CSV table of C-alpha atoms in Angstrom, one decimal:
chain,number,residue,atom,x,y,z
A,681,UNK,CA,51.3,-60.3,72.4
A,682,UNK,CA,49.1,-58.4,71.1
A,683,UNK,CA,48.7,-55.8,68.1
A,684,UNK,CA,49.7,-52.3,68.0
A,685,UNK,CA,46.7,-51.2,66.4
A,686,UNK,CA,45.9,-47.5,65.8
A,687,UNK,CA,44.0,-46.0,63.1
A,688,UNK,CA,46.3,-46.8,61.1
A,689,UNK,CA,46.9,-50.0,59.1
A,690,UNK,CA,50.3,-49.1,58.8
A,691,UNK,CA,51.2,-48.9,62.3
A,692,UNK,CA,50.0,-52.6,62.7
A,693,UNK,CA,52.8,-55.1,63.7
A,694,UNK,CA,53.6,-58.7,63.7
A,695,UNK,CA,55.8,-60.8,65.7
A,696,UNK,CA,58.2,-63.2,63.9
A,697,UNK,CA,59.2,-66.7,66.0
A,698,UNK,CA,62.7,-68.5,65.7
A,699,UNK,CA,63.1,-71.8,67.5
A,700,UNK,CA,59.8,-71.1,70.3
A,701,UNK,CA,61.9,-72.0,74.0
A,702,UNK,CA,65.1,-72.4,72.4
A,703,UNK,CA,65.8,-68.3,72.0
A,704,UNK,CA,69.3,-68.8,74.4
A,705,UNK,CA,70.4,-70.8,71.7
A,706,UNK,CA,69.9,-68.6,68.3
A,707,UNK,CA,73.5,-67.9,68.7
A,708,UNK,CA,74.5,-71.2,68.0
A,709,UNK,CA,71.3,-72.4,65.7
A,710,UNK,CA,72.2,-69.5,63.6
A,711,UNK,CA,75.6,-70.8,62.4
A,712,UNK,CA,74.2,-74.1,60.6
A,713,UNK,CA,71.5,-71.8,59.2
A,714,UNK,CA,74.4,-68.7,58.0
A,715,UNK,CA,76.0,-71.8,56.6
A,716,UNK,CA,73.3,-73.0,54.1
A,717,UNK,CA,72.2,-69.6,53.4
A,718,UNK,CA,75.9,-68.8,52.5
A,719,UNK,CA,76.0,-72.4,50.5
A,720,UNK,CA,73.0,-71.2,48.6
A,721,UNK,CA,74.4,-67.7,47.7
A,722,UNK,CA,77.6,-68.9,46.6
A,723,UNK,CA,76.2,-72.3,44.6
A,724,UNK,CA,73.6,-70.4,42.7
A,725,UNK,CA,76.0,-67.6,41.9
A,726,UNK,CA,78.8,-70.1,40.7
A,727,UNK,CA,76.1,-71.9,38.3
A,728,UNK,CA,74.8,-68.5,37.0
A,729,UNK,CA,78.3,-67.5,36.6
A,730,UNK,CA,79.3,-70.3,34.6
A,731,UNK,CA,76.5,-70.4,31.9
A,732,UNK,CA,77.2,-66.7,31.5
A,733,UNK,CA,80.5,-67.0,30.7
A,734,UNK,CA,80.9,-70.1,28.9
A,735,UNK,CA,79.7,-69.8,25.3
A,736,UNK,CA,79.3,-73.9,24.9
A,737,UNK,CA,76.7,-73.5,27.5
A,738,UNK,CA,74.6,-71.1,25.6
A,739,UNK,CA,71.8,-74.1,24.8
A,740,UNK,CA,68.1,-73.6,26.1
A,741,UNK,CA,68.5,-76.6,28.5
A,742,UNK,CA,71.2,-74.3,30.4
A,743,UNK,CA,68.7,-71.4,30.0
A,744,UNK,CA,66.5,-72.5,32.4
A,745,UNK,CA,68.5,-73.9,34.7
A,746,UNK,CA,70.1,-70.3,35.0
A,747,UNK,CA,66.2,-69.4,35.5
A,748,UNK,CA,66.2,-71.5,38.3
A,749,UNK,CA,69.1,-70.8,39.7
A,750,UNK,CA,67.8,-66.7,40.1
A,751,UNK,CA,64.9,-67.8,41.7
A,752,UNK,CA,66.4,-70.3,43.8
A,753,UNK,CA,68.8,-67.1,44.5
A,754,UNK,CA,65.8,-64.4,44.9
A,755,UNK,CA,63.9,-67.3,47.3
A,756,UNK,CA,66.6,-67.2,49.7
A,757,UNK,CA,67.5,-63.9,49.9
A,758,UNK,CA,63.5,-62.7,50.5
A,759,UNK,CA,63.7,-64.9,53.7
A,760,UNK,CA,67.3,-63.9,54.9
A,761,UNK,CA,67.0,-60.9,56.2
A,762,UNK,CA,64.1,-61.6,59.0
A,763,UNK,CA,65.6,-65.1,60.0
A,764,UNK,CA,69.3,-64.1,60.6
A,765,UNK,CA,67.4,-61.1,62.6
A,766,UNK,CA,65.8,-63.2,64.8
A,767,UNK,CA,69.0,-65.1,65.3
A,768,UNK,CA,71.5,-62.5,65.6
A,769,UNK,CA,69.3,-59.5,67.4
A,770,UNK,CA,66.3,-60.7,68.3
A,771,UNK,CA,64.8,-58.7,65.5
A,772,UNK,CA,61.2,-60.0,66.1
A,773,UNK,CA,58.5,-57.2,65.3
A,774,UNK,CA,57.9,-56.4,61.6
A,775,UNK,CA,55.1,-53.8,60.0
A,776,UNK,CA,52.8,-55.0,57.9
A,777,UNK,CA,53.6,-53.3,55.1
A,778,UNK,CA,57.1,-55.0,55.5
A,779,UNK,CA,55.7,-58.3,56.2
A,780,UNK,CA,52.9,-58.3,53.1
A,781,UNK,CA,55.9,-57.7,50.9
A,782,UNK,CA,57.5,-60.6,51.8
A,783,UNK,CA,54.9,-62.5,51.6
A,784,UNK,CA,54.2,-61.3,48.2
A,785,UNK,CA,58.1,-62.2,47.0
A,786,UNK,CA,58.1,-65.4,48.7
A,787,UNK,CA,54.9,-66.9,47.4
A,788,UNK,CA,55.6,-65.2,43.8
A,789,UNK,CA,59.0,-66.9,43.4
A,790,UNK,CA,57.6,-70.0,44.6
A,791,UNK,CA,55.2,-70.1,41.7
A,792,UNK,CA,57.9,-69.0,39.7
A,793,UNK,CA,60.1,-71.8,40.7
A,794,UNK,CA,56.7,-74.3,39.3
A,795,UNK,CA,56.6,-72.4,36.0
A,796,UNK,CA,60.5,-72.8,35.6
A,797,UNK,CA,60.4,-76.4,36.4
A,798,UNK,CA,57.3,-76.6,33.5
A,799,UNK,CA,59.7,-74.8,31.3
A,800,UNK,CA,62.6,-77.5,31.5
A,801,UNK,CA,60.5,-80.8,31.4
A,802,UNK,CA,59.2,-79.0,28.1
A,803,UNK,CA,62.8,-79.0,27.3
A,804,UNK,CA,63.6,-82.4,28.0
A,805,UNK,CA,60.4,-83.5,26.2
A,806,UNK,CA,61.0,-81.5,22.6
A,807,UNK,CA,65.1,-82.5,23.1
A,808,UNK,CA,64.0,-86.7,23.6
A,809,UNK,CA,60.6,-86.4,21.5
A,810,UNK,CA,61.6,-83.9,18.5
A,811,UNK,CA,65.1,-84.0,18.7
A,812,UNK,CA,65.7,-82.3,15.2
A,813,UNK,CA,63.2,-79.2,16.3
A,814,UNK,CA,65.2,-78.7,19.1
A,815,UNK,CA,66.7,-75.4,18.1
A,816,UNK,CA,64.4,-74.2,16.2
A,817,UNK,CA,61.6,-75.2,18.7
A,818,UNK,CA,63.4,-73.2,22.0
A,819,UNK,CA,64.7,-70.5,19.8
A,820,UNK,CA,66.1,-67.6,22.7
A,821,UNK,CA,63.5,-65.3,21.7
A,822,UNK,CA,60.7,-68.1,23.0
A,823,UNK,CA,63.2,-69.2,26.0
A,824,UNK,CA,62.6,-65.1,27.2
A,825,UNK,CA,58.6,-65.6,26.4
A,826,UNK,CA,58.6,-68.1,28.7
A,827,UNK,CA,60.6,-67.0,31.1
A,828,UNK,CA,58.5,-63.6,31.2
A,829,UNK,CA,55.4,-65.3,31.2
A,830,UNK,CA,56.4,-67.4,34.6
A,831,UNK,CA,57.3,-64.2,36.3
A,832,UNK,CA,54.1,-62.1,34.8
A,833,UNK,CA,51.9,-65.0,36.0
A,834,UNK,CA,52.5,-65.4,39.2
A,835,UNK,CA,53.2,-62.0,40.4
A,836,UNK,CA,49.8,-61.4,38.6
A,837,UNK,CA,47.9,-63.9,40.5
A,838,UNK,CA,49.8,-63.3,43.6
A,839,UNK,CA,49.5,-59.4,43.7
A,840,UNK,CA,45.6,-60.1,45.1
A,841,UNK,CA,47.0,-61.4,48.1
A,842,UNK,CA,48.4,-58.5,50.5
A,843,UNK,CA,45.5,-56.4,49.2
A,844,UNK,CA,42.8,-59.0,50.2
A,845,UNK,CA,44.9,-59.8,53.9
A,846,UNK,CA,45.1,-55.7,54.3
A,847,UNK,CA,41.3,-55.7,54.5
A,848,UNK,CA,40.8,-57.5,57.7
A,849,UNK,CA,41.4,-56.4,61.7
A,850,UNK,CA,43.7,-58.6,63.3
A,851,UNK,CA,42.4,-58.8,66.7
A,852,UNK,CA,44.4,-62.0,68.3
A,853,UNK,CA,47.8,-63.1,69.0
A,854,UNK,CA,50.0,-61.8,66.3
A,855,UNK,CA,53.0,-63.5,66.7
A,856,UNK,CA,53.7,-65.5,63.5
A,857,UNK,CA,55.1,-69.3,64.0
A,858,UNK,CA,58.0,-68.8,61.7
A,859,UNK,CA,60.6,-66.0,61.0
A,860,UNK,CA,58.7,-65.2,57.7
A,861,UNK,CA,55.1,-64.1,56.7
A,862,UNK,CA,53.5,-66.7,55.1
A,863,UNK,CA,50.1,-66.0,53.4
A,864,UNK,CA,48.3,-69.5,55.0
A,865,UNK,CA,49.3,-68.4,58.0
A,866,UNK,CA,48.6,-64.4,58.3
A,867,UNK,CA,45.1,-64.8,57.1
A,868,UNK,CA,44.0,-67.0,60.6
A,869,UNK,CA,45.0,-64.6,62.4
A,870,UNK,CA,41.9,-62.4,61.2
A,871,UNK,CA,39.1,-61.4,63.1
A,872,UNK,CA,36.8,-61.7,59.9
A,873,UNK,CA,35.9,-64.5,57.6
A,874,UNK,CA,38.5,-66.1,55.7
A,875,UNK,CA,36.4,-67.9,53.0
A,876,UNK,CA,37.5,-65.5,49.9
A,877,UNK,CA,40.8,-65.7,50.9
A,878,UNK,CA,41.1,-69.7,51.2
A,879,UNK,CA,39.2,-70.1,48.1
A,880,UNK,CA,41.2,-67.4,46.5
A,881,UNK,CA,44.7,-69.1,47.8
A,882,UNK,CA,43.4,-72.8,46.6
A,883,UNK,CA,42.5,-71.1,43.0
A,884,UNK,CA,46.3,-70.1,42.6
A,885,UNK,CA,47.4,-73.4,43.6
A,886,UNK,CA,45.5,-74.8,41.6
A,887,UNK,CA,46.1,-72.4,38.4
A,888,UNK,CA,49.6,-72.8,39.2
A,889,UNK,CA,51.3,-75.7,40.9
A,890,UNK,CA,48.2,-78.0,40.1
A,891,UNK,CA,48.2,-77.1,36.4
A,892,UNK,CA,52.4,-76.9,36.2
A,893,UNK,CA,52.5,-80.8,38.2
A,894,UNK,CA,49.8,-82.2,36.0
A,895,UNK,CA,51.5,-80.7,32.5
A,896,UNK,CA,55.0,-82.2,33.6
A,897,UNK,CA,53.2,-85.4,34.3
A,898,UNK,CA,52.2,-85.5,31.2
A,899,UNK,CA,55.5,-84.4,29.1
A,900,UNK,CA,57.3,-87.3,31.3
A,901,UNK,CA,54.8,-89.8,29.9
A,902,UNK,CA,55.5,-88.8,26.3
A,903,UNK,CA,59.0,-89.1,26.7
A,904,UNK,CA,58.5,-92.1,28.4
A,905,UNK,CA,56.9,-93.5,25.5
A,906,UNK,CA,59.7,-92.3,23.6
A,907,UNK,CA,62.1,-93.4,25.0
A,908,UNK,CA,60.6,-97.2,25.3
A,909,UNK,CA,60.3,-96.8,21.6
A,910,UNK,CA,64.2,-96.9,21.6
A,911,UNK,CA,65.8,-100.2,20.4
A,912,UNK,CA,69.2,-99.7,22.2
A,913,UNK,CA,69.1,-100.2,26.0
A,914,UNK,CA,72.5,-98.2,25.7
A,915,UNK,CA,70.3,-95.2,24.2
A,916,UNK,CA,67.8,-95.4,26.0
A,917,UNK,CA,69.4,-95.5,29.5
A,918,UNK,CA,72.0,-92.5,28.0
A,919,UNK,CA,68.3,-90.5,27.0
A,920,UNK,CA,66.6,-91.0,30.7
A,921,UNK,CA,70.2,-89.8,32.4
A,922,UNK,CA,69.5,-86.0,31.0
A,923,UNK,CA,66.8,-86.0,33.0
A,924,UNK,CA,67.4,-87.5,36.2
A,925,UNK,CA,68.7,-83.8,37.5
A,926,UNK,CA,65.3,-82.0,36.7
A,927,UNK,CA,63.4,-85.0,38.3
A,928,UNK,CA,65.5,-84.4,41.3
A,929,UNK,CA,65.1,-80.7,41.1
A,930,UNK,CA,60.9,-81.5,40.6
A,931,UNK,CA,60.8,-84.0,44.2
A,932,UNK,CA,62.8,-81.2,46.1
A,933,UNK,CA,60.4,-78.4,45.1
A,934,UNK,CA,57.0,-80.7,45.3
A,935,UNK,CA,57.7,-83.3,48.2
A,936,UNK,CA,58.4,-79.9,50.7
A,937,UNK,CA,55.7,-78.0,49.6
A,938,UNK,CA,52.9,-80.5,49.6
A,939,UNK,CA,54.5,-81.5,52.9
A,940,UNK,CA,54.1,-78.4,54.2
A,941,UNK,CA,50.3,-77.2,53.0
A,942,UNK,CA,49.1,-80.6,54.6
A,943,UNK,CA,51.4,-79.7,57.9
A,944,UNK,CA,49.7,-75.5,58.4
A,945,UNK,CA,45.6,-77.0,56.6
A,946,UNK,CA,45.6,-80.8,59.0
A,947,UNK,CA,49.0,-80.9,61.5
A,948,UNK,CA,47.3,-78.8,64.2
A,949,UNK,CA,48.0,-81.0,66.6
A,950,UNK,CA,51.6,-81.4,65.6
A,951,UNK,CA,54.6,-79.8,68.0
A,952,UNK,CA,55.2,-76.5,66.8
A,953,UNK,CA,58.6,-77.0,65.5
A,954,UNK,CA,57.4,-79.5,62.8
A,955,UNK,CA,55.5,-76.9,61.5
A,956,UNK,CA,58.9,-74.4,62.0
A,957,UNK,CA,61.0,-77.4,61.0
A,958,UNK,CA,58.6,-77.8,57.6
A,959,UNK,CA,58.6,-74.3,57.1
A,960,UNK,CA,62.6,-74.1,56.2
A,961,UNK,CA,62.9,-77.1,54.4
A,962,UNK,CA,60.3,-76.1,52.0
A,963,UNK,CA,62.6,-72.5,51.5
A,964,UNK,CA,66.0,-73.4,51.8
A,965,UNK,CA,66.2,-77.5,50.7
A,966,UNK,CA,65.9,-76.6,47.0
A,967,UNK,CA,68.0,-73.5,46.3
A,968,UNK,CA,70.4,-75.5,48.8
A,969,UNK,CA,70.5,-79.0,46.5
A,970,UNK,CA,69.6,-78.1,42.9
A,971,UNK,CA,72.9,-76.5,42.3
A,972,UNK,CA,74.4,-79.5,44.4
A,973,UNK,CA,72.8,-82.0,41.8
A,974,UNK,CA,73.1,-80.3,38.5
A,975,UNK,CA,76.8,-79.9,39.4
A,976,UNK,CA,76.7,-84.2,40.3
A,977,UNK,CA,74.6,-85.0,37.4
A,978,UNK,CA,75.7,-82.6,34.7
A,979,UNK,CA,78.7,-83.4,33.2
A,980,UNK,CA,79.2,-80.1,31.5
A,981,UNK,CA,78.4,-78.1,34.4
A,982,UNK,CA,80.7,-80.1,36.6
A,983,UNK,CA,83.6,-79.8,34.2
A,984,UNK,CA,83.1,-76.1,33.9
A,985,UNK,CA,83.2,-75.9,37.5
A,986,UNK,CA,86.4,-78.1,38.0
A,987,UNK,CA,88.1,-76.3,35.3
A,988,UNK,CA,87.1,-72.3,37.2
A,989,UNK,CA,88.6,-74.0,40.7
A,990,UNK,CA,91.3,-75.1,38.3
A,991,UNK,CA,92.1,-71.9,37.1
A,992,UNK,CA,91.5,-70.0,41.0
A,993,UNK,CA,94.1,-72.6,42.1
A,994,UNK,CA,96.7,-71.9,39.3
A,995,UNK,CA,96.3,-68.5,39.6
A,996,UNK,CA,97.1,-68.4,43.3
A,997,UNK,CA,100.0,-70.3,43.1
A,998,UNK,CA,101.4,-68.2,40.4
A,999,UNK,CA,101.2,-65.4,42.7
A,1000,UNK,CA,102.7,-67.3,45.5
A,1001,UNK,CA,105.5,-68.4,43.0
């Protein structure tokens, strides 16, 4: 396929790709995927639902795990509407104006999701390290800074990107490999040198998700450290057990999206549906599980839960009564 170029930029159109050969079966692939995009919806909404309304959950630690829980939220939903499309119509041609948008939430969130998961190791490390600053350390006012600050940063450094992809003719194949627009892959599609534009892309990672990795690296040494410094084994195992959720959360996040940079930069040569495969787990693995393990490994949150299911189930039997 190839571009419907005019004079106009705006009339310019990519193609979006579901599962390449298996298109008689997007019927059926589509239920597993309106599954986890349904599991998502509903397990961020029940976590943000249940720090809102219970007061004992007003803590900084709970904060940011509502932080994540939007973005988690705001990741999913900038990738839904193009891949149930594809699935359920066939939906495959999208404008660029469309698709440089969705590039710009999807990449923006993603960032934000690296900023957030800075923002809670720096809240395990003042809550192991400097336990008696705690509230006075994370004070709401600061939680808001920060939270602010994640989003202003990486829509600010992500903002460049449409404008500096908008600039080039697109003179080969347009059709996309996945059912998104992904920056990496929209800029080789460019008639043009790319060299600003890779060098511009590894400068955000770097500023971001190289910077953010490097920091939490080095707040999980302290409280390492710290928590070594412990006498009681009892202690010090209770003190490493708040954070095994947010070292879950940080695997989910990194492992996928390392995996998939090496996959679109070196996995040329690699069937197309790793790189499809790669693509999804990278979006919809860790708004999928995070809520799945703070509700395992948080006792407060899981209680909270148990008790609103308790309450649903009461309810409907009093009206059944």
């Amino acid at each position: 396929m190839i571009i419907l170029y005019n004079s106009s930029l705006h009339k310019a159109t990519f193609f979006l790709t579901g599962f390449q050969g298996l298109q008689d079966l997007h019927g059926w692939i589509s239920i597993p995927f309106c599954s986890i995009y349904l599991t998502v919806i509903v397990g961020n909404l029940t976590i943000l639902h249940v720090i809102r309304t219970d007061v004992t959950l007003h803590e900084p630690m709970y904060y940011f795990l509502a932080m994540l829980a939007l973005t988690d939220l705001g990741l999913c939903l900038s990738t839904l509407p193009t891949a149930l499309g594809i699935f359920w119509f066939d939906a495959r041609e999208i404008g660029i104006p469309a698709c440089f948008t969705q590039l710009f939430f999807i990449h923006t969130l993603s960032l934000v999701e690296s900023s957030v998961l800075l923002s809670m190791s720096i809240d395990r490390y003042v809550a192991i390290c400097n336990p008696l600053r705690y509230s006075t350390v994370l004070t709401p006012t600061r939680i808001v800074k920060m939270g602010l600050s994640s989003v202003l940063r990486s829509a600010l450094l992500i903002l460049p990107l449409p404008f500096l992809l908008k600039r080039f003719r697109y003179c080969r194949s347009h059709v996309l490999a996945h059912a998104y627009c992904l920056h990496l892959e929209i800029m080789k599609l460019a008639c043009s040198s790319i060299i600003v534009n890779h060098i511009y892309g590894l400068f955000v990672v770097a500023c971001t998700v190289g910077v953010d990795s490097l920091l939490i690296f080095l707040s999980y040494a302290l409280i390492l450290r710290t928590v070594l410094s412990i006498a009681s084994r009892q202690e010090r195992l209770r003190a490493l057990n708040t954070c095994v959720s947010h070292i879950c959360a940080m695997l989910l996040f990194y492992i996928p999206m390392i995996g998939l940079s090496l996959v679109h930069r070196f996995g040329e040569h690699l069937p197309r549906i790793v790189h499809i495969l790669m693509s999804y787990v990278y979006l919809l693995v860790p708004p999928l599980m995070n809520p799945v393990v703070y509700s395992i490994k948080t006792k407060q949150i899981r209680q909270r839960i148990v008790k609103k299911f308790e309450f649903i189930k009461s309810l409907r039997c009093f009206w059944q009564d």
